[in-house]
Each structure stands twice: as C-alpha cells, then as structure tokens.
C-alpha cells in the first residue's frame, strides 16, 4: 500500500476512469489534470485533487506535477487532423520535460501492441514515438503496450460489438484476418497500478495481452457465440484501405470515422506481444489473465445483443409495408398515366424502381441505426420521437402513390409529396446526432422526395383536367 501521490491525465476517459478508483483502493493519493472537471466520475471526483487545466498549458501542468511520485500519461489524439503526429510528439515532450523538472519518480504511458519489423500506420507510429520520448527522458518510464481492451466503455470493444451485432453476413476488409491479442479491462488496470511501483532501474516497454491470440474475424464469431447470436458469416476482401475501412466502420457502427481511423490503424498489422515477462515484472492479475470469453461476458453485461436485430425487423416491416403498398398503387404503364403530358424533367421509367429500391434500403439501415444509437446514448425520448416521425413518413410515402396513381389527384399528390419531402428532411435532421452517414442517406431520400414534389407540381400544371380512363381500359401494372 502506498501513500504517495499519483497524477492521472485523461481521467475522464475509459481507462483513466477505471484507473483512478483502483489507485485509491490501493492507498494512493490521486490528483487529476482535467480540462472539464464536470466530466469526472461522480463516484470518486470528490476523493481526488483536481487541477483544472490542459497538458498544453505549462503552468497548469507544473502545478499538477508538483509533489507527484508517479505520473500516468493517458493522452493521445483520436482524430483525423493532419498534424496529429506533431501534436502528439510536442505534447509528450512537454510532459516529459515538466515531469523531469518536477522530479517525478516514474512516468507510465499506455501505448498499443505493434510489430517492430515493419512500417507502422501513422497512428501506431505516433504511439511508438511517444513511448520513445518517455523512455529517452530523464525520468524512468514504463511504456505498457496493450492490444484491444475489452470493456463496456472501450471504443475498441464497442466497434467489435456493433460490427458483430449488425452484420450477420458481411463483406469486410482484409485486416479482419490480422492476429490480435486482446486484454480485459481489469487486467490492464492491474498492470497500470503495479507499474507505479516498479524499481527505478526499470525503463522499458512491457507488452500486455491475454493468453489467446485471435484474428478479428474470430473475435467477431466468438462474440456472437458467447452472447447467443446466430453464427456470423464473414467474407474478407483485399480492397478496403485503412482510410476507406474507417469510413466503412463509421457507417456501420456508432464509432465516428475520425475515431475508427486510429482504431483500424492499430490492427492493420498484427497486434500481438513481442515479450512475455509482464507477469514477472508486474505480477499476474488475481486469478490469472482473463480469457476472451469471460472478458466478453463481463464487458457485455447489461447489453442486449439481440436488440439491434429486433429493431431492424420492426423498421424493416414498416419499410416493406410502405414499399408493397406503393408498388401496388403505382401504375407507370397504365393508360391514364401514359396519356398525361410530361415535363422535360421526367426521368425514364426504369429510373424509378431502381431509385426507390435503393432508397428503401437506405431508409431501413439508417433508421434502424438511428433508433438504436439514440437509445444507447441515453436519449430514449429522441429515439421514440424518431420512430414516430418515421411511421408518419412511411404512411405519407405509401399514401402519395395512392393519391397520384389510384385517385388521379395531381394537386393533392403534390401536397402529399411536399409533406413527404418535409417529413424526410425532418427525419434526416433527427438522425444528425448519430453521425454524418445516416444524415447523408436520409438526406438523399429527402432530396428525391423534393424532386418528386417538383415533378408532381409540373404534372399538375401541365394537366389541369386530365382525362380519366374508362373502367374497361386495361392497365399494365409496374412497380416503384
């Protein structure tokens, strides 16, 4: 047990938020450097010394490091700004200088597992270079290198979880076959706490990971097995670059592309241990390293892995009903429609079924994702409001076809189409908090409905009193 003072940076993050109470439980006094103290966990916020500031502010940093025995550096850039390599290095160098000036006894930095014999992605290269900054400084450093951390708030785990739950069948990028050595949250925290008490002569990197080595594809299949999902079918193709893959992840999951990019960058190479002496140096976790299946069970506690499937089925039923009613009502080859005067902006008939089929798929996928992600973000009210708005939208969608093709009411159809366009723009707006991909998909739908409104209006002007066909007229039914 220690009565020394530890500084934790990044305390409002996933790892930092678990590390602080673990240090407190081991008898450490803890100080945190926080840009926004309100984001610190309320369970321990009043038990620590809080320095309000930023690691880029040397004055605040020096105040935070004053009297500190061990400083935890849990800062890194998770964005797609082009200068993150420079920013990460400058921030680490400033922290290392300040730690040396404050006569800190040890710095502990959490980095990532990576190969040592090949070029790295920019984000993994940044992690490796930051680790070297601390190892080359005048303060003994422990650079702990971990693979994917399996914990409920871990972004890496969320990416694994959502890819698995949302893609029962997937065509995925080739990095899903790279080898990964993940680790449970509790084990990472154990090693981080133990690293603070290393002897002064230890100045090195230490690789962390569970005993199992799996591919990402195997982890997805094991996640499905452990959580009771149907078996996943995954085809790997060598066509998606890391940049494209990050946008794919950003579209399929709630993880933003700018966050997915460094995550993908960390697993485009094998992420396995190069040394096996972590337990010798730091001591094994109580009961030994957590296995993959147990780590998934712990991380997924309280998660309903089948909720996405149920939501997808419910939304799909509504979209399918709108599509079936619209298809039944639409008669582009009927005599009445063929006799109408058409404006120049009228597309070829083949465009409509292709456009609507694509849009119905986009509505289903984007709406399912929006409903689930709003709910999981804790905004159940917004999730329910989106679902209500979607039901209204689908009713208008089906209703427009009936008003136009069945009742031949061109002006009324223009009004309904306008309401549909406004409703479509509204659901795109409601999807905005869940990411740009959903907004783009639903925005395309709103754009098409706006075009349908303009086209209906032009048809109404060109055909103020269209001739209705006789009941005996034969009609050839088409589909949207």
Coordinates of C-alpha atoms in Angstrom, one line a residue:
X1 CA 0.0 0.0 0.0
X2 CA 1.3 3.5 -0.9
X3 CA 0.6 6.9 0.5
X4 CA 2.4 8.6 -2.4
X5 CA 0.7 11.0 -4.9
X6 CA -0.1 9.8 -8.4
X7 CA -1.2 12.1 -11.3
X8 CA -3.6 10.7 -13.8
X9 CA -4.1 12.5 -17.1
X10 CA -7.1 11.5 -19.3
X11 CA -9.1 10.7 -16.1
X12 CA -12.4 11.3 -17.8
X13 CA -11.6 8.6 -20.4
X14 CA -12.4 4.9 -20.3
X15 CA -9.0 3.7 -18.9
X16 CA -8.4 6.7 -16.7
X17 CA -11.9 6.5 -15.2
X18 CA -11.1 2.9 -14.1
X19 CA -7.5 3.6 -13.0
X20 CA -8.3 6.4 -10.5
X21 CA -10.5 4.3 -8.2
X22 CA -8.1 1.4 -8.4
X23 CA -5.3 3.6 -7.3
X24 CA -7.4 5.0 -4.5
X25 CA -8.3 1.5 -3.4
X26 CA -4.5 0.7 -3.2
X27 CA -3.9 3.6 -0.9
X28 CA -2.6 6.1 -3.4
X29 CA -3.4 9.8 -3.1
X30 CA -4.6 10.8 -6.6
X31 CA -4.5 14.1 -8.5
X32 CA -6.1 14.5 -11.9
X33 CA -5.5 17.1 -14.6
X34 CA -8.8 17.8 -16.3
X35 CA -10.0 20.3 -18.9
X36 CA -13.6 19.7 -17.8
X37 CA -13.8 18.5 -14.2
X38 CA -17.6 18.1 -14.6
X39 CA -16.9 15.0 -16.8
X40 CA -15.0 13.2 -14.0
X41 CA -16.9 10.3 -12.5
X42 CA -19.1 11.4 -9.5
X43 CA -18.2 8.3 -7.5
X44 CA -14.6 9.4 -7.0
X45 CA -14.5 13.0 -8.1
X46 CA -14.6 14.3 -4.5
X47 CA -11.9 11.9 -3.4
X48 CA -9.2 13.3 -5.7
X49 CA -7.3 16.6 -6.0
X50 CA -8.4 18.2 -9.3
X51 CA -6.2 20.6 -11.2
X52 CA -8.4 22.4 -13.8
X53 CA -6.3 22.7 -16.9
X54 CA -4.7 21.3 -20.0
X55 CA -1.4 19.5 -20.6
X56 CA -0.6 22.1 -23.2
X57 CA -0.6 24.8 -20.5
X58 CA 2.9 24.5 -18.9
X59 CA 1.9 26.5 -15.8
X60 CA -1.1 24.2 -15.1
X61 CA 1.0 21.1 -15.9
X62 CA 3.7 22.1 -13.5
X63 CA 1.1 22.7 -10.8
X64 CA -0.4 19.2 -11.5
X65 CA 3.0 17.5 -11.3
X66 CA 4.2 19.2 -8.1
X67 CA 4.9 16.6 -5.4
X68 CA 3.9 13.7 -7.7
X69 CA 5.6 10.3 -7.4
X70 CA 4.1 8.6 -10.5
X71 CA 2.5 10.4 -13.4
X72 CA 0.2 8.5 -15.8
X73 CA 0.2 9.7 -19.3
X74 CA -3.1 8.6 -21.0
X75 CA -3.3 11.3 -23.7
X76 CA -3.4 10.8 -27.4
X77 CA -5.0 12.2 -30.5
X78 CA -8.1 10.3 -31.8
X79 CA -8.9 12.5 -34.8
X80 CA -8.2 12.8 -38.4
X81 CA -6.4 16.2 -38.3
X82 CA -3.3 16.0 -40.5
X83 CA -0.9 17.3 -37.8
X84 CA -1.7 14.8 -35.1
X85 CA 1.8 13.3 -35.3
X86 CA 3.4 16.6 -34.5
X87 CA 0.8 17.4 -31.8
X88 CA 1.3 14.1 -30.0
X89 CA 5.1 14.5 -30.0
X90 CA 5.0 18.1 -28.8
X91 CA 2.6 17.2 -26.0
X92 CA 4.6 14.2 -24.9
X93 CA 7.9 16.2 -25.0
X94 CA 6.4 19.0 -22.9
X95 CA 5.1 16.5 -20.4
X96 CA 8.4 14.6 -20.2
X97 CA 10.3 17.9 -19.6
X98 CA 7.8 19.0 -16.9
X99 CA 8.0 15.6 -15.2
X100 CA 11.8 15.8 -15.1
X101 CA 11.7 19.3 -13.7
X102 CA 9.2 18.3 -11.0
X103 CA 11.5 15.3 -10.1
X104 CA 8.7 12.8 -10.7
X105 CA 10.0 9.3 -9.9
X106 CA 8.2 7.5 -12.8
X107 CA 6.0 8.0 -15.8
X108 CA 3.6 5.3 -17.0
X109 CA 2.3 5.5 -20.6
X110 CA -0.3 3.2 -22.1
X111 CA 0.5 2.5 -25.7
X112 CA -0.5 -0.2 -28.2
X113 CA 0.9 -3.5 -29.3
X114 CA 2.6 -3.3 -32.7
X115 CA 5.2 -5.1 -34.8
X116 CA 8.8 -4.0 -34.6
X117 CA 10.0 -5.2 -38.0
X118 CA 7.8 -3.3 -40.5
X119 CA 6.4 0.2 -41.2
X120 CA 3.5 1.2 -39.0
X121 CA 0.3 3.2 -39.7
X122 CA 0.6 6.8 -38.7
X123 CA -1.4 6.4 -35.5
X124 CA 0.6 3.4 -34.3
X125 CA 3.8 5.2 -35.3
X126 CA 2.7 8.1 -33.2
X127 CA 2.1 5.8 -30.2
X128 CA 5.5 4.2 -30.6
X129 CA 7.3 7.6 -31.0
X130 CA 5.5 9.0 -27.9
X131 CA 6.7 5.9 -25.9
X132 CA 10.3 6.5 -27.1
X133 CA 10.0 10.1 -25.9
X134 CA 9.4 8.9 -22.4
X135 CA 11.9 6.1 -22.5
X136 CA 14.6 8.6 -23.6
X137 CA 13.7 11.2 -21.0
X138 CA 15.4 11.7 -17.6
X139 CA 12.5 10.0 -15.8
X140 CA 12.2 6.2 -15.5
X141 CA 9.3 5.2 -17.7
X142 CA 7.1 2.1 -18.1
X143 CA 5.5 2.0 -21.6
X144 CA 2.7 -0.6 -21.3
X145 CA 1.7 -1.8 -24.8
X146 CA -1.8 -3.3 -24.9
X147 CA -4.0 -4.7 -27.6
X148 CA -7.7 -4.3 -27.9
X149 CA -9.2 -3.6 -24.5
X150 CA -12.4 -5.5 -23.8
X151 CA -14.5 -3.3 -21.6
X152 CA -18.1 -1.9 -21.8
X153 CA -17.0 1.7 -22.5
X154 CA -14.0 0.8 -24.6
X155 CA -14.3 2.2 -28.1
X156 CA -12.5 -0.9 -29.4
X157 CA -15.0 -3.2 -27.8
X158 CA -17.9 -1.1 -29.0
X159 CA -16.6 -1.4 -32.5
X160 CA -16.3 -5.2 -32.2
X161 CA -19.7 -5.4 -30.6
X162 CA -21.6 -3.3 -33.2
X163 CA -19.9 -4.9 -36.2
X164 CA -20.9 -8.3 -34.9
X165 CA -24.4 -7.5 -33.9
X166 CA -25.2 -5.5 -37.0
X167 CA -23.6 -7.8 -39.7
X168 CA -24.8 -11.4 -39.6
X169 CA -23.4 -11.6 -43.1
X170 CA -20.6 -9.2 -44.1
X171 CA -18.1 -8.5 -46.8
X172 CA -15.3 -7.0 -44.7
X173 CA -11.7 -5.6 -45.2
X174 CA -8.7 -7.8 -45.0
X175 CA -7.5 -6.6 -41.7
X176 CA -10.2 -8.8 -40.1
X177 CA -7.7 -11.7 -40.6
X178 CA -4.8 -10.0 -38.7
X179 CA -3.8 -11.5 -35.4
X180 CA -4.9 -9.7 -32.2
X181 CA -4.1 -10.3 -28.6
X182 CA -6.8 -8.6 -26.6
X183 CA -7.0 -7.9 -22.9
X184 CA -9.7 -7.5 -20.3
X185 CA -10.2 -4.1 -18.7
X186 CA -9.5 -5.3 -15.2
X187 CA -6.2 -6.8 -16.3
X188 CA -5.0 -3.6 -17.9
X189 CA -5.8 -1.7 -14.7
X190 CA -4.0 -4.2 -12.6
X191 CA -0.8 -3.8 -14.7
X192 CA -1.1 0.0 -14.7
X193 CA -1.4 0.2 -10.9
X194 CA 1.5 -2.2 -10.5
X195 CA 3.7 -0.2 -12.9
X196 CA 3.8 2.7 -10.4
X197 CA 5.9 0.6 -8.0
X198 CA 8.5 -0.7 -10.4
X199 CA 12.1 -0.2 -9.3
X200 CA 13.9 2.9 -10.6
X201 CA 16.2 0.9 -12.9
X202 CA 13.2 -0.4 -15.0
X203 CA 12.9 1.8 -18.0
X204 CA 11.3 -0.1 -20.8
X205 CA 8.3 -1.2 -22.8
X206 CA 6.1 -4.0 -21.4
X207 CA 3.7 -5.9 -23.7
X208 CA 0.3 -6.8 -22.3
X209 CA -2.3 -9.3 -23.5
X210 CA -4.3 -12.3 -22.7
X211 CA -3.0 -15.8 -23.5
X212 CA -5.2 -16.2 -26.6
X213 CA -4.3 -14.9 -30.0
X214 CA -7.2 -14.5 -32.4
X215 CA -8.0 -12.8 -35.7
X216 CA -10.5 -10.0 -35.6
X217 CA -12.8 -12.3 -37.6
X218 CA -12.5 -15.0 -34.9
X219 CA -13.3 -12.4 -32.3
X220 CA -16.5 -11.4 -34.1
X221 CA -17.5 -15.1 -34.3
X222 CA -16.7 -15.7 -30.7
X223 CA -18.6 -12.6 -29.6
X224 CA -21.7 -13.9 -31.4
X225 CA -21.2 -17.3 -29.8
X226 CA -20.8 -16.0 -26.3
X227 CA -23.7 -13.6 -26.5
X228 CA -26.2 -16.1 -28.1
X229 CA -26.3 -14.5 -31.6
X230 CA -26.6 -16.6 -34.7
X231 CA -23.3 -17.6 -36.3
X232 CA -21.7 -14.8 -38.3
X233 CA -20.6 -15.3 -42.0
X234 CA -17.8 -13.0 -42.9
X235 CA -16.1 -12.8 -46.3
X236 CA -12.8 -10.9 -46.3
X237 CA -11.8 -9.0 -49.4
X238 CA -8.4 -7.2 -50.0
X239 CA -9.9 -4.0 -51.4
X240 CA -10.5 -1.6 -48.5
X241 CA -7.6 0.6 -47.5
X242 CA -7.5 1.7 -43.8
X243 CA -8.9 5.1 -44.7
X244 CA -11.8 3.5 -46.6
X245 CA -12.2 0.9 -43.9
X246 CA -12.6 3.6 -41.3
X247 CA -15.4 5.2 -43.2
X248 CA -17.0 1.7 -43.6
X249 CA -16.8 1.3 -39.8
X250 CA -18.2 4.8 -39.3
X251 CA -21.2 3.9 -41.5
X252 CA -21.9 0.5 -39.9
X253 CA -21.3 1.4 -36.3
X254 CA -21.8 4.4 -34.0
X255 CA -18.0 4.9 -34.0
X256 CA -17.2 8.1 -35.9
X257 CA -14.9 7.7 -38.9
X258 CA -12.3 10.0 -37.3
X259 CA -12.2 7.7 -34.3
X260 CA -12.4 4.5 -36.3
X261 CA -9.4 5.6 -38.3
X262 CA -6.8 5.2 -35.5
X263 CA -8.6 2.0 -34.3
X264 CA -8.3 0.5 -37.8
X265 CA -4.7 1.8 -37.9
X266 CA -3.9 -0.2 -34.8
X267 CA -5.0 -3.5 -36.3
X268 CA -4.0 -3.3 -39.9
X269 CA -0.9 -5.1 -38.6
X270 CA -0.7 -8.0 -36.2
X271 CA -1.2 -6.7 -32.6
X272 CA 0.5 -9.4 -30.5
X273 CA 3.0 -9.5 -27.7
X274 CA 6.7 -9.5 -28.5
X275 CA 7.7 -10.3 -24.9
X276 CA 6.2 -12.4 -22.2
X277 CA 7.6 -11.0 -19.0
X278 CA 4.7 -8.7 -17.9
X279 CA 3.7 -11.1 -15.0
X280 CA 7.3 -11.4 -13.9
X281 CA 7.7 -7.6 -13.7
X282 CA 4.3 -6.5 -12.6
X283 CA 2.7 -9.6 -11.1
X284 CA -0.1 -11.6 -12.6
X285 CA -3.7 -10.4 -12.2
X286 CA -5.6 -12.1 -9.3
X287 CA -6.7 -15.5 -10.7
X288 CA -4.5 -15.1 -13.8
X289 CA -5.2 -13.4 -17.1
X290 CA -8.9 -13.2 -18.1
X291 CA -9.8 -15.3 -21.1
X292 CA -11.6 -14.0 -24.1
X293 CA -15.0 -15.5 -23.4
X294 CA -15.0 -14.3 -19.8
X295 CA -13.9 -10.9 -20.9
X296 CA -16.7 -10.7 -23.4
X297 CA -19.3 -11.8 -20.8
X298 CA -18.1 -9.1 -18.3
X299 CA -17.9 -6.4 -21.0
X300 CA -21.4 -7.3 -22.4
X301 CA -23.1 -7.4 -19.0
X302 CA -26.3 -5.4 -19.2
X303 CA -26.1 -5.4 -23.1
X304 CA -28.9 -6.9 -25.1
X305 CA -27.1 -8.1 -28.2
X306 CA -30.3 -9.0 -30.0
X307 CA -31.9 -5.6 -29.6
X308 CA -30.4 -4.4 -32.9
X309 CA -32.0 -7.4 -34.7
X310 CA -35.4 -6.7 -33.2
X311 CA -35.3 -3.0 -34.1
X312 CA -34.1 -3.9 -37.7
X313 CA -37.0 -6.3 -38.0
X314 CA -39.6 -3.8 -36.8
X315 CA -38.2 -1.0 -39.0
X316 CA -37.9 -3.4 -42.0
X317 CA -41.5 -4.4 -41.6
X318 CA -42.6 -0.8 -41.8
X319 CA -40.4 0.0 -44.8
X320 CA -41.5 -3.2 -46.5
X321 CA -45.2 -2.3 -45.9
X322 CA -44.7 1.1 -47.5
X323 CA -42.9 -0.4 -50.4
X324 CA -45.6 -3.0 -51.0
X325 CA -48.5 -0.5 -50.8
X326 CA -46.6 1.9 -53.0
X327 CA -45.8 -0.8 -55.6
X328 CA -49.4 -2.0 -55.6
X329 CA -50.7 1.5 -56.1
X330 CA -48.2 2.6 -58.7
X331 CA -49.1 2.1 -62.4
X332 CA -46.5 3.9 -64.6
X333 CA -47.6 1.9 -67.6
X334 CA -51.3 2.5 -67.1
X335 CA -53.3 4.3 -69.8
X336 CA -54.1 7.3 -67.6
X337 CA -50.5 8.0 -66.8
X338 CA -49.4 7.4 -70.4
X339 CA -51.9 10.0 -71.6
X340 CA -50.6 12.7 -69.3
X341 CA -48.4 15.5 -70.7
X342 CA -44.9 15.1 -69.2
X343 CA -42.4 17.8 -68.3
X344 CA -38.9 17.7 -69.7
X345 CA -37.5 16.8 -66.2
X346 CA -39.4 13.5 -66.3
X347 CA -36.9 10.6 -65.9
X348 CA -37.1 7.4 -67.9
X349 CA -39.5 4.9 -66.3
X350 CA -36.6 2.5 -65.4
X351 CA -35.1 5.0 -63.0
X352 CA -38.0 4.9 -60.5
X353 CA -37.8 1.2 -59.4
X354 CA -34.0 1.4 -59.1
X355 CA -34.1 4.7 -57.1
X356 CA -36.9 3.5 -54.8
X357 CA -35.3 0.1 -54.1
X358 CA -32.0 1.8 -53.2
X359 CA -33.7 4.4 -51.0
X360 CA -35.9 1.9 -49.2
X361 CA -32.7 0.0 -48.3
X362 CA -31.1 3.2 -47.1
X363 CA -34.1 4.2 -45.1
X364 CA -34.2 0.8 -43.3
X365 CA -30.5 0.7 -42.5
X366 CA -30.1 4.4 -41.4
X367 CA -33.4 4.4 -39.4
X368 CA -32.5 1.2 -37.6
X369 CA -29.1 2.6 -36.7
X370 CA -30.5 6.0 -35.6
X371 CA -33.2 4.5 -33.3
X372 CA -30.7 2.2 -31.6
X373 CA -27.9 4.7 -31.3
X374 CA -30.1 7.4 -29.8
X375 CA -31.4 4.9 -27.3
X376 CA -27.9 3.6 -26.4
X377 CA -26.7 7.2 -26.0
X378 CA -29.3 7.6 -23.2
X379 CA -31.7 9.7 -25.3
X380 CA -34.7 7.3 -25.3
X381 CA -37.1 10.3 -25.9
X382 CA -35.3 11.2 -29.1
X383 CA -35.3 7.5 -30.2
X384 CA -39.0 7.2 -29.7
X385 CA -39.6 10.6 -31.4
X386 CA -37.6 9.4 -34.4
X387 CA -39.6 6.2 -34.6
X388 CA -42.9 8.2 -34.6
X389 CA -41.6 10.5 -37.3
X390 CA -40.6 7.5 -39.4
X391 CA -44.0 6.0 -39.1
X392 CA -45.6 9.2 -40.4
X393 CA -43.1 9.4 -43.2
X394 CA -43.8 5.8 -44.4
X395 CA -47.5 6.5 -44.3
X396 CA -47.0 9.6 -46.5
X397 CA -44.7 7.5 -48.7
X398 CA -47.4 4.9 -49.4
X399 CA -50.2 7.5 -49.5
X400 CA -48.6 9.6 -52.3
X401 CA -48.7 6.6 -54.7
X402 CA -52.4 6.0 -54.0
X403 CA -53.4 9.7 -54.3
X404 CA -51.4 10.1 -57.6
X405 CA -52.0 6.8 -59.4
X406 CA -55.2 5.5 -57.9
X407 CA -57.2 8.6 -57.4
X408 CA -55.6 10.7 -60.1
X409 CA -55.5 13.8 -57.9
X410 CA -52.4 15.6 -59.2
X411 CA -52.7 18.7 -57.0
X412 CA -53.4 16.7 -53.9
X413 CA -50.5 14.4 -54.8
X414 CA -48.2 17.5 -55.0
X415 CA -49.3 18.5 -51.5
X416 CA -48.7 14.9 -50.2
X417 CA -45.3 14.8 -51.9
X418 CA -44.4 18.1 -50.3
X419 CA -45.4 16.8 -46.9
X420 CA -43.3 13.7 -47.6
X421 CA -40.3 15.8 -48.5
X422 CA -40.6 17.9 -45.4
X423 CA -41.0 14.7 -43.3
X424 CA -37.9 13.1 -44.9
X425 CA -35.9 16.2 -44.2
X426 CA -37.1 16.1 -40.6
X427 CA -36.0 12.5 -40.0
X428 CA -32.6 13.4 -41.6
X429 CA -32.4 16.2 -39.1
X430 CA -33.3 13.9 -36.2
X431 CA -30.6 11.5 -37.3
X432 CA -27.8 14.2 -37.1
X433 CA -26.6 13.3 -33.5
X434 CA -25.8 9.7 -34.7
X435 CA -23.4 10.6 -37.4
X436 CA -23.0 12.0 -40.9
X437 CA -23.5 8.8 -42.7
X438 CA -27.1 8.5 -41.6
X439 CA -27.8 12.1 -42.5
X440 CA -26.4 11.6 -46.0
X441 CA -28.5 8.5 -46.6
X442 CA -31.7 10.1 -45.3
X443 CA -30.8 13.4 -46.9
X444 CA -30.7 11.6 -50.3
X445 CA -34.2 10.3 -49.6
X446 CA -35.4 13.9 -48.8
X447 CA -33.8 15.1 -52.0
X448 CA -35.6 12.5 -54.1
X449 CA -38.9 13.3 -52.4
X450 CA -38.3 17.0 -53.1
X451 CA -37.7 16.1 -56.8
X452 CA -41.0 14.1 -56.7
X453 CA -42.8 17.2 -55.3
X454 CA -41.5 19.4 -58.1
X455 CA -42.4 16.7 -60.7
X456 CA -45.9 16.3 -59.3
X457 CA -46.4 20.0 -59.4
X458 CA -45.3 20.3 -63.0
X459 CA -47.6 17.4 -64.0
X460 CA -50.5 19.2 -62.2
X461 CA -49.8 22.4 -64.2
X462 CA -49.5 20.6 -67.5
X463 CA -52.6 18.5 -66.9
X464 CA -55.1 20.7 -65.1
X465 CA -58.0 18.4 -66.0
X466 CA -56.6 15.1 -67.0
X467 CA -58.9 12.6 -68.8
X468 CA -59.8 9.6 -66.7
X469 CA -59.7 6.2 -68.4
X470 CA -62.8 4.2 -68.8
X471 CA -63.3 1.3 -66.4
X472 CA -62.8 -1.1 -69.3
X473 CA -59.3 0.3 -70.1
X474 CA -56.6 -2.3 -69.4
X475 CA -53.6 -1.3 -67.3
X476 CA -50.2 -2.8 -67.1
X477 CA -49.1 -2.5 -63.6
X478 CA -45.5 -1.6 -62.8
X479 CA -43.6 -1.0 -59.6
X480 CA -41.7 1.8 -58.0

